[in-house]
Tab-separated table of C-alpha atoms and ligand atoms in Angstrom:
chain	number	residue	atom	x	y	z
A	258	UNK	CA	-3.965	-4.927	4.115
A	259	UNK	CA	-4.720	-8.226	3.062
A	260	UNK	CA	-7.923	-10.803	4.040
A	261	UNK	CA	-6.697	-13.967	3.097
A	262	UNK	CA	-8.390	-17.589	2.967
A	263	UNK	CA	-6.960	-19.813	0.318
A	264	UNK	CA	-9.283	-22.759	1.139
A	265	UNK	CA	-11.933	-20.438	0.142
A	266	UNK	CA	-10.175	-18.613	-2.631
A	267	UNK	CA	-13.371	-18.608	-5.402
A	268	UNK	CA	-16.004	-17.466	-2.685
A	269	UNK	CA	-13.012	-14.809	-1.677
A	270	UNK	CA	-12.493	-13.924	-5.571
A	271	UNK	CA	-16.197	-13.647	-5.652
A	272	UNK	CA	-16.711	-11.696	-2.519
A	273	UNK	CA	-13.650	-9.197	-3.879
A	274	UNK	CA	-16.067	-8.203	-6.859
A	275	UNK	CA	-18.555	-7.557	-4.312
A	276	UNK	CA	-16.918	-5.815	-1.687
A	277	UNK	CA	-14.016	-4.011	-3.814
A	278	UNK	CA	-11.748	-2.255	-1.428
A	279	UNK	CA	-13.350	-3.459	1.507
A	280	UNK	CA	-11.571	-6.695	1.001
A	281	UNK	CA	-7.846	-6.858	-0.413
A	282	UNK	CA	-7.384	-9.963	-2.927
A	283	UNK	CA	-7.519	-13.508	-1.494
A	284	UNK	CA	-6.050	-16.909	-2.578
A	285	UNK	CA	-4.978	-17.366	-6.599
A	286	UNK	CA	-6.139	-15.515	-9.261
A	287	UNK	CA	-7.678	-16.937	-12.319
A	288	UNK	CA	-4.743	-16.623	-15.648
A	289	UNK	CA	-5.909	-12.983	-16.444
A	290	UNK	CA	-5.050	-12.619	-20.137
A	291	UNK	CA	-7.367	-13.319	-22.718
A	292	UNK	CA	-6.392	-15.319	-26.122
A	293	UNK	CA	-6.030	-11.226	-27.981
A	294	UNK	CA	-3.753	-11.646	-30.850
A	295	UNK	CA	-0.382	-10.634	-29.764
A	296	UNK	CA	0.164	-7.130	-31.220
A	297	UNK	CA	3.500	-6.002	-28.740
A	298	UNK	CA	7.250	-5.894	-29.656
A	299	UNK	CA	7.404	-8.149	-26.412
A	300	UNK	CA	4.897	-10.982	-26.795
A	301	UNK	CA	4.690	-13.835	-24.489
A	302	UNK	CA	3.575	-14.631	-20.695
A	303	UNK	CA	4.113	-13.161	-17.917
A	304	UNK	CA	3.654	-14.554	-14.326
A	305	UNK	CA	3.043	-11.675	-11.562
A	306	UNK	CA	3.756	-11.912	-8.201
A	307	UNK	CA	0.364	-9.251	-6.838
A	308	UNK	CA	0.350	-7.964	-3.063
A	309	UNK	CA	-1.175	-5.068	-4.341
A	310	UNK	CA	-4.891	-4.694	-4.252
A	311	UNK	CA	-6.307	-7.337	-6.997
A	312	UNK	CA	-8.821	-5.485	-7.910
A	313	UNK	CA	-6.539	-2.466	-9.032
A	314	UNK	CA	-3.915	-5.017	-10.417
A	315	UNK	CA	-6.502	-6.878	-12.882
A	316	UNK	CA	-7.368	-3.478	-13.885
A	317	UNK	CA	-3.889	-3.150	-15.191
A	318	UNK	CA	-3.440	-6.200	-16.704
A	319	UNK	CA	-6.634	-6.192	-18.770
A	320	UNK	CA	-5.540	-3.105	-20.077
A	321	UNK	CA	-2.121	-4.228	-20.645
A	322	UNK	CA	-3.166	-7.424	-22.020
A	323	UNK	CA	-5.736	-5.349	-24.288
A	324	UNK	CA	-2.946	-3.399	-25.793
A	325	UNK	CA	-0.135	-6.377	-26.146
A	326	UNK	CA	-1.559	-9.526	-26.442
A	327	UNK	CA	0.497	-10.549	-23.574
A	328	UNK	CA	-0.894	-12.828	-21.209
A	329	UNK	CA	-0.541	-12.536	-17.287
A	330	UNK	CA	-1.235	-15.165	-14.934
A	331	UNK	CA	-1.590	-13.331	-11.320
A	332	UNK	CA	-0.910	-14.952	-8.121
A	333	UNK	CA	-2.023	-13.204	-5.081
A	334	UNK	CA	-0.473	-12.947	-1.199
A	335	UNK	CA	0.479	-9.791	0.636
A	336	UNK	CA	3.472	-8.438	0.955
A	337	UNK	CA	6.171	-10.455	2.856
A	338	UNK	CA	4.282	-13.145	2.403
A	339	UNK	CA	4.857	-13.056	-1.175
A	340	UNK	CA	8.280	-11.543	-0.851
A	341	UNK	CA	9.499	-14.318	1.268
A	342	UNK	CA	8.007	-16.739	-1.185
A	343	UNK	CA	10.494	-15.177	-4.274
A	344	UNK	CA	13.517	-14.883	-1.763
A	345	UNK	CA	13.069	-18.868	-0.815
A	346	UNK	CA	12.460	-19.268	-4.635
A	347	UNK	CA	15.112	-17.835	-5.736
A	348	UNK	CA	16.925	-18.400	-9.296
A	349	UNK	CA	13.491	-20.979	-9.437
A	350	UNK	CA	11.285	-18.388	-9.012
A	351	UNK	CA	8.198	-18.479	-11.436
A	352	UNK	CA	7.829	-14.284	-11.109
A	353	UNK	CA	8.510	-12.379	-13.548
A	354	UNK	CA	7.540	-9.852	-12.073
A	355	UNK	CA	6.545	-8.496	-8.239
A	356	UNK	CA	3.804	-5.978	-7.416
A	357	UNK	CA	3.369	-4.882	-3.472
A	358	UNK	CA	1.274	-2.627	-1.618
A	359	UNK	CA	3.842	-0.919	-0.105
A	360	UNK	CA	8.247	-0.538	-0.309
A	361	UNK	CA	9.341	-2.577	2.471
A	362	UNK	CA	8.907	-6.018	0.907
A	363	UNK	CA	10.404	-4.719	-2.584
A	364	UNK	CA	13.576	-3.511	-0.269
A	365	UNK	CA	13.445	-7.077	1.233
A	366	UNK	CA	13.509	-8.378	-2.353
A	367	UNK	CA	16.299	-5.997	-3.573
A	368	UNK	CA	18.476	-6.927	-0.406
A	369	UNK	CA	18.869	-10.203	-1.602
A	370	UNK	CA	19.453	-9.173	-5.330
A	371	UNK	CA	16.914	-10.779	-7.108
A	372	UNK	CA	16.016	-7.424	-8.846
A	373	UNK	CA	16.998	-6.870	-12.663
A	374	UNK	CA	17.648	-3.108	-13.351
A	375	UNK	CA	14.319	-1.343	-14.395
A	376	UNK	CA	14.324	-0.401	-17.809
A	377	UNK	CA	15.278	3.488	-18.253
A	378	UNK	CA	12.458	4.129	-20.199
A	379	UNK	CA	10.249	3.279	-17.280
A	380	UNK	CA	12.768	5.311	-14.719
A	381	UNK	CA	12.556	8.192	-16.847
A	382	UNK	CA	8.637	8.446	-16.760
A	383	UNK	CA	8.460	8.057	-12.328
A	384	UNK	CA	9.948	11.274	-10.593
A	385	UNK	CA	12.918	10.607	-8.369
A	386	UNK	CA	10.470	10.982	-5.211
A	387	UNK	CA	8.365	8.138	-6.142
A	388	UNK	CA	11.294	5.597	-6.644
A	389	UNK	CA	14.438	4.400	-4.742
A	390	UNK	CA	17.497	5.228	-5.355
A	391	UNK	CA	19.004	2.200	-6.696
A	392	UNK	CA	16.355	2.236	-9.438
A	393	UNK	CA	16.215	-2.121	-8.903
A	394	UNK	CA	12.305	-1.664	-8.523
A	395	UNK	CA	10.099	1.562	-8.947
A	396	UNK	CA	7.110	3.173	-7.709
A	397	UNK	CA	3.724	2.888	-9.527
A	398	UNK	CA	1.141	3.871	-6.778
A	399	UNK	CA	1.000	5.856	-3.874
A	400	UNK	CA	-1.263	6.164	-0.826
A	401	UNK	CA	-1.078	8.377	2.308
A	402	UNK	CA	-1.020	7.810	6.157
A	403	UNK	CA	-4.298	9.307	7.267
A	404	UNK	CA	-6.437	9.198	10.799
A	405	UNK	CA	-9.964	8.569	10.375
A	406	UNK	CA	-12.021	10.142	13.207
A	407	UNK	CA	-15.309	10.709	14.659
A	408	UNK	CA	-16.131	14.662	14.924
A	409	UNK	CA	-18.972	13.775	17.869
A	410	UNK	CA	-15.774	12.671	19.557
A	411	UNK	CA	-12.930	14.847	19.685
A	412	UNK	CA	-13.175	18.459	17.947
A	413	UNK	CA	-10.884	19.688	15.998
A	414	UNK	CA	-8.762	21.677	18.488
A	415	UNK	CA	-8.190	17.950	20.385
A	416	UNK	CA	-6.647	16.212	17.116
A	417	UNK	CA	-2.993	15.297	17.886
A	418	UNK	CA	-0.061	17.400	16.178
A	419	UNK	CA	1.514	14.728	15.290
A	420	UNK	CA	1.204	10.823	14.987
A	421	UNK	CA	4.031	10.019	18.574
A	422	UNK	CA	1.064	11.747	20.435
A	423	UNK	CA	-1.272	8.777	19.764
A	424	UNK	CA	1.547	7.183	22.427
A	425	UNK	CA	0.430	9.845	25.096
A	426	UNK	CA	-1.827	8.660	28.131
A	427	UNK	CA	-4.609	10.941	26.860
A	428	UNK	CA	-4.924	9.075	23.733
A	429	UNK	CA	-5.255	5.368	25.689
A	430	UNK	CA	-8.301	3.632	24.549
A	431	UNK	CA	-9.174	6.170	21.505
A	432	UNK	CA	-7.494	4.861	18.702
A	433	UNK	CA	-7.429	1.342	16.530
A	434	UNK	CA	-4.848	0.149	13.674
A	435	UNK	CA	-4.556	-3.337	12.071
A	436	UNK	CA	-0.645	-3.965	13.390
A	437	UNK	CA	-1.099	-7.129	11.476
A	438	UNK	CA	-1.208	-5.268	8.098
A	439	UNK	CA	1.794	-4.896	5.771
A	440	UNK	CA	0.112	-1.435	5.168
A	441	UNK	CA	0.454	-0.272	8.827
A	442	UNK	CA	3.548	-1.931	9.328
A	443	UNK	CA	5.020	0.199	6.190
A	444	UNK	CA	3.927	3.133	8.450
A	445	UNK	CA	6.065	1.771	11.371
A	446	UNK	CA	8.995	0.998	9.137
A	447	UNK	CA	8.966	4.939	7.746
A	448	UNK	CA	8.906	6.053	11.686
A	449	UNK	CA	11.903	3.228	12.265
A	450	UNK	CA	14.071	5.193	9.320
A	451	UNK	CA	12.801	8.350	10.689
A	452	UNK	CA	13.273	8.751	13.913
A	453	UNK	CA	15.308	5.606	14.690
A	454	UNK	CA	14.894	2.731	16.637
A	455	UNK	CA	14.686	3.721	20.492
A	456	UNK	CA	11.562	6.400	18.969
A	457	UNK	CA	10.073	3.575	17.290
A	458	UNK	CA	10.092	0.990	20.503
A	459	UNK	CA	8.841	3.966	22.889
A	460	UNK	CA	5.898	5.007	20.634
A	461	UNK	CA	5.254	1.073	19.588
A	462	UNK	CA	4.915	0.672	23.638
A	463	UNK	CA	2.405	3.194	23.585
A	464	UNK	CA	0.641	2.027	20.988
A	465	UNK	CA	0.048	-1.464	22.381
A	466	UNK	CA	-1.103	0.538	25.632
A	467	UNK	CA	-3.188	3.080	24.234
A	468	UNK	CA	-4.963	1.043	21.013
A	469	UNK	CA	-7.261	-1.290	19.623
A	470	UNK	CA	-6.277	-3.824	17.012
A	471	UNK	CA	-8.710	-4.684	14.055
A	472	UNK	CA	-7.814	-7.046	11.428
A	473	UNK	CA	-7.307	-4.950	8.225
A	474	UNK	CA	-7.943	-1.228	7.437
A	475	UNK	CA	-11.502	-1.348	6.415
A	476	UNK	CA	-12.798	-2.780	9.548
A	477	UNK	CA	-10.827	-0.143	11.849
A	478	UNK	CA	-12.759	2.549	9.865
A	479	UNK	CA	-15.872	0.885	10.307
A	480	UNK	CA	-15.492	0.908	14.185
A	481	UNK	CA	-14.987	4.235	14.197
A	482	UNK	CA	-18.042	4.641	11.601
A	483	UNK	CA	-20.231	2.373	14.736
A	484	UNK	CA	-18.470	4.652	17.379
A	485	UNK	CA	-16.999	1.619	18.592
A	486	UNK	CA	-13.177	3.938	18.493
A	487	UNK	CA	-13.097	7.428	18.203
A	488	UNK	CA	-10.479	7.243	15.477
A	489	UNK	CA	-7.893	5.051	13.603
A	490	UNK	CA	-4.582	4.984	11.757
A	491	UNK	CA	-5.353	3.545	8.153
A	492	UNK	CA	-4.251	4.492	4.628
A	493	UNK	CA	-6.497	7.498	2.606
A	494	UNK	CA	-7.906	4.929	-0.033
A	495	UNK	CA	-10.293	2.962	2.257
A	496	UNK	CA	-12.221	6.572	3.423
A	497	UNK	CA	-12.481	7.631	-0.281
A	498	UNK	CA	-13.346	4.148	-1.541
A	499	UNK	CA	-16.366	3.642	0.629
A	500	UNK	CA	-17.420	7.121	-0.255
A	501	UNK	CA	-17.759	6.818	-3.628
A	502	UNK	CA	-19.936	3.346	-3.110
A	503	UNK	CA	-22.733	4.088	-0.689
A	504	UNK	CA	-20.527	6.007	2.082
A	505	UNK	CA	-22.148	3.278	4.567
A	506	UNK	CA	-19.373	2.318	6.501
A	507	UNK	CA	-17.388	5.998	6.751
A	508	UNK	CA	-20.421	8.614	7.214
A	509	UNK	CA	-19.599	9.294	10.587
A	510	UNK	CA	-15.583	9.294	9.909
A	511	UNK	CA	-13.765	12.488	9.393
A	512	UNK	CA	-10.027	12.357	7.166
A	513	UNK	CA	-7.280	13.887	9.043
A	514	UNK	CA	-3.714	14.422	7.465
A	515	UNK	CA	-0.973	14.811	9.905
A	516	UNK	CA	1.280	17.172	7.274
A	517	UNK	CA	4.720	18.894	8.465
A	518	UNK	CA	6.830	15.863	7.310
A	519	UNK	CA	5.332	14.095	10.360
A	520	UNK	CA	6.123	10.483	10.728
A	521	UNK	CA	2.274	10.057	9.965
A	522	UNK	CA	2.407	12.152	7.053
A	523	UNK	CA	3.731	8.853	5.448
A	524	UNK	CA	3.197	8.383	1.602
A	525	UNK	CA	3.790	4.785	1.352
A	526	UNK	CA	5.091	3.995	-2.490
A	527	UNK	CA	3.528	0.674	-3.714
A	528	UNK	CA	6.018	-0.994	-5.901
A	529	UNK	CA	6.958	-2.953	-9.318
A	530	UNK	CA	9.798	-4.985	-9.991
A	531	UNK	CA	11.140	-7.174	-12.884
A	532	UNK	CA	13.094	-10.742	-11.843
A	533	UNK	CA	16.558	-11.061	-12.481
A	534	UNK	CA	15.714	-14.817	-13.138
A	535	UNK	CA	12.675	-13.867	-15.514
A	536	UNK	CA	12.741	-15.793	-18.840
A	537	UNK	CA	10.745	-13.394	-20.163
A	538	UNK	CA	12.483	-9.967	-18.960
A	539	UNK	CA	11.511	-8.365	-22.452
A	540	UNK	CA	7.587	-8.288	-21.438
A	541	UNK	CA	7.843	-8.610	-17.887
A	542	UNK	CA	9.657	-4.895	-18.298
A	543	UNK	CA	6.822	-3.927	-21.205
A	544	UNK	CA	4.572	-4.508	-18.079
A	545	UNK	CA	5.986	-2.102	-15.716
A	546	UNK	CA	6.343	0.565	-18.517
A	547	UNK	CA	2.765	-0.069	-18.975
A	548	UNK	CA	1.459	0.729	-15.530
A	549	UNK	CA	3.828	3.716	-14.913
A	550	UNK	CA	2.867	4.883	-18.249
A	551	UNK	CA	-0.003	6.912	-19.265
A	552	UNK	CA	-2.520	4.823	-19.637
A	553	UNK	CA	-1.684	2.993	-16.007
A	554	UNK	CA	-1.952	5.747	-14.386
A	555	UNK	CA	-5.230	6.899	-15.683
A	556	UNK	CA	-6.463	3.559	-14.035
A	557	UNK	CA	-5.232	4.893	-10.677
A	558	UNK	CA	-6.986	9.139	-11.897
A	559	UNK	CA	-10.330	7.244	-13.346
A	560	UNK	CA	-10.811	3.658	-11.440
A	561	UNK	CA	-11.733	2.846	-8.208
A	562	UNK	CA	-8.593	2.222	-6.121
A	563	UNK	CA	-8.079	6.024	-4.927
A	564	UNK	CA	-4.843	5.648	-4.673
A	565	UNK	CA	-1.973	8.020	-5.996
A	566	UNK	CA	-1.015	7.864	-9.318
A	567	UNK	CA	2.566	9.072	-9.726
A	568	UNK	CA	4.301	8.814	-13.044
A	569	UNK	CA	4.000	10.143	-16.620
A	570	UNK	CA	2.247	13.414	-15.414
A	571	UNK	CA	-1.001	12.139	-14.865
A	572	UNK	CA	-3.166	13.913	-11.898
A	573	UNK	CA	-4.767	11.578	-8.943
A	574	UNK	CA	-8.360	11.719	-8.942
A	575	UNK	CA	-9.649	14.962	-7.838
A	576	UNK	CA	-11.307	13.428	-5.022
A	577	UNK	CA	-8.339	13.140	-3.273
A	578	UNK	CA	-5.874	15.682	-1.313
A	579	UNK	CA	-3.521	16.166	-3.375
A	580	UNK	CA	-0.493	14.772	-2.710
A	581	UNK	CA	1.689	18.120	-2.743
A	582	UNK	CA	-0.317	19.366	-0.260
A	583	UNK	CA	0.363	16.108	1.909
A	584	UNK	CA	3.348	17.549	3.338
A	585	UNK	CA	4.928	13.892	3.409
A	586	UNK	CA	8.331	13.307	5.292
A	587	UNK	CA	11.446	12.196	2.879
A	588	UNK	CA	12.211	8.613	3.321
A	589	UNK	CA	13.841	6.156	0.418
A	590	UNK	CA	11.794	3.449	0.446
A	591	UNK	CA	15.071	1.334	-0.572
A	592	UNK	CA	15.567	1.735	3.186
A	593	UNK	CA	12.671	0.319	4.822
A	594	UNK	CA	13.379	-2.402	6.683
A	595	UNK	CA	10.336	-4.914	7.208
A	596	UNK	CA	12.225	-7.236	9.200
A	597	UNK	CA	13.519	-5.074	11.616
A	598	UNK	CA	9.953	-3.649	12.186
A	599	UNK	CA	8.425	-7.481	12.557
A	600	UNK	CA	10.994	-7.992	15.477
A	601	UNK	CA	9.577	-4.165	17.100
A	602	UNK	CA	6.325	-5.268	16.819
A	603	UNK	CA	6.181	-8.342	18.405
A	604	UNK	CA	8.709	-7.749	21.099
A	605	UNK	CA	5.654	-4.950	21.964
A	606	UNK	CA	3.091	-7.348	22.018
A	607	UNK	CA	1.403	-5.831	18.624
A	608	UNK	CA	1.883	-9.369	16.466
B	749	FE2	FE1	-4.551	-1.892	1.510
C-alpha cells in the first residue's frame, strides 16, 4: 500500500517519521548514504528503485551503507508504478537495483528481461520457498494475508472458512479492502494463479457487491477499529505495527488467518532485484546479499516493519504467527501476473 503526494513529498517524508507504518513512503527520498569511508570489496553508488515500505528500506541501507561505505540514493513509488517506470526505461534505466512490496511487479520486470542473474551467494542464503524459480530476482521479506475483525461483531463460529466466502450474500456490506493497493492486488493475483481466471472474476464480482473500499491498508483497519466495517482484508504488518505503538487504531480489531493453503492464506514475497543495465552490478548485488543476509534480516526480527524475515536462518519477531504455522498455499511468485489482475479488477468495477 502506498499514500503518495509528490507535490508534497518533504511534509510526506516528514509525516512517514511520524506515522511509520501507517503511511507507506511518499515522493523522493533524500540520497541515503552518508560520506563513511568506503570499507567494501564493492565500493561505489548505488541507485534503488524502493516500493517497499521506506521506512524498512532506509533501515537497510543505513546499515548497509554503515558496513560498506556504499552510498544509496532511494527513489520511492509503489509497485507498478515503479516497475513500469524501469520497463519504459529500459537499457537507460538509472536502477541498479529494484525493491517491491510484493512479486507481481518483479515478475512484470523479469518478463521483459531486464533482470541480471542474482548472485549465488545471495540464492544460496533464501530457501527455495521464498524465491522464484528462475532465480532473476529473490525474496527478502514476507508478509501474510490476514482479516482484521471486530469480535462485538461476528463470533468466532461466524468467521468464513475460507477467503471465496467473503463473495457470499451473507458477507455483503461486512467487509472493506483497499483494491487500489499493489498489496491487495498481490492477493488477487495469488487467487488468479490459484484457482484460475473464471474463480477470480466470480469472487472479484462479489467482492465489488459485498465490500467497502478504503484507500490503503491502515485506514481499512481503522474502520473496523471505529466499527465503521466489521472486518477487512489487509496484510499482518499493519495489526502488529499499530500494536506495538499505542494500539490506538487496532484495539477493537481481532487477527484472523485463513490457513489450509486457502487463497487468503497468501504469503506475499516482497522482492529484490539487480539491473541487467546496472553500471555498478558489483555493489548493486553486495546490496541484495546484504539484506538477505544476517544482519538484514535482523532488521525485519528487531525493527519495526513486522514483516517476515526469510533468509539466512534468522527468526521473525516473536510477535508474529509464525509463518510455518501460516499454512500458506504454494504459488511461484515468478507467475503472478499484475496485468492480468489490473484488467479483472476494473472490468469489476474495483479500480
Ligand atoms: Fe504495505
Amino acid at each position: 500500500m502506498k499514500i503518495r503526494n509528490n507535490a508534497l513529498a518533504g511534509i510526506a517524508l516528514a509525516a512517514t517519521a511520524v506515522l511509520g507504518l501507517a503511511a507507506c513512503g511518499s515522493g523522493s527520498a533524500a540520497p541515503a548514504g552518508s560520506s563513511a569511508a568506503a570499507g567494501g570489496s564493492a565500493a561505489g553508488e548505488i541507485t534503488v528503485y524502493n516500493a517497499q515500505h521506506e521506512s524498512l528500506t532506509k533501515e537497510w541501507v543505513d546499515a548497509f551503507t554503515a558496513e560498506t561505505g556504499i552510498k544509496v540514493t532511494l527513489r520511492q513509488g509503489d509497485d507498478t508504478e515503479m516497475s513500469n517506470q524501469i520497463i519504459q526505461e529500459g537499457q537507460a534505466s538509472p536502477a541498479d537495483v529494484f525493491l517491491t512490496e510484493n512479486s507481481p511487479a518483479m515478475a512484470q520486470v523479469e518478463n521483459a528481461g531486464l533482470f541480471a542473474d542474482v548472485d549465488k551467494a545471495t540464492v544460496d542464503q533464501v530457501p527455495a520457498e521464498f524465491r522464484p524459480s528462475t532465480n532473476k530476482w529473490t525474496g527478502i521479506a514476507a508478509r501474510s494475508t490476514v482479516l482484521v475483525y471486530d469480535k462485538n461483531k461476528i463470533s468466532a463460529d461466524k468467521l468464513p472458512k475460507s477467503m471465496l466466502d467473503l463473495a457470499n450474500p451473507e458477507w455483503k456490506g461486512k467487509w472493506a479492502a483497499s483494491p487500489s493497493g499493489a498489496d491487495f492486488q498481490a492477493i488477487v493475483s495469488a487467487l488468479l494463479e490459484l484457482k484460475g481466471e473464471a474463480a477470480t472474476q466470480a469472487w472479484l464480482k462479489g467482492m465489488k457487491e459485498n465490500s467497502k473500499a478504503y484507500k490503503g491498508n491502515s485506514t481499512a483497519m481503522k474502520a473496523v477499529n471505529a466499527g465503521e466495517v466489521d472486518a477487512a482484508l489487509i496484510y499482518h504488518y499493519y495489526y502488529y505495527g499499530d500494536q506495538a505503538k499505542t494500539g490506538e487504531n487496532s484495539k477493537n480489531v481481532t487477527p484472523f488467518y485463513f490457513k489450509n493453503q486457502d487463497p487468503g492464506a497468501f504469503v506475499s514475497i516482497s522482492g529484490g532485484g539487480v539491473l541487467k543495465s546496472s553500471k555498478n552490478a558489483a555493489a548493486a548485488q553486495s546490496f541484495l546479499k546484504f539484506i538477505t543476509g544476517k544482519k538484514g534480516q535482523e532488521v525485519l526480527q528487531k525493527g519495526t516493519s513486522f514483516e517476515y524475515a526469510v533468509a539466512s536462518d534468522v527468526p521473525s519477531n516473536d510477535k508474529l504467527v509464525p509463518l510455518k504455522e501460516l499454512q500458506a498455499p504454494t504459488v511461484d511468485p515468478a507467475k503472478l501476473n499484475s496485468a492480468k489482475v489490473t484488467e479483472l479488477m476494473t472490468q469489476a468495477g474495483l479500480l
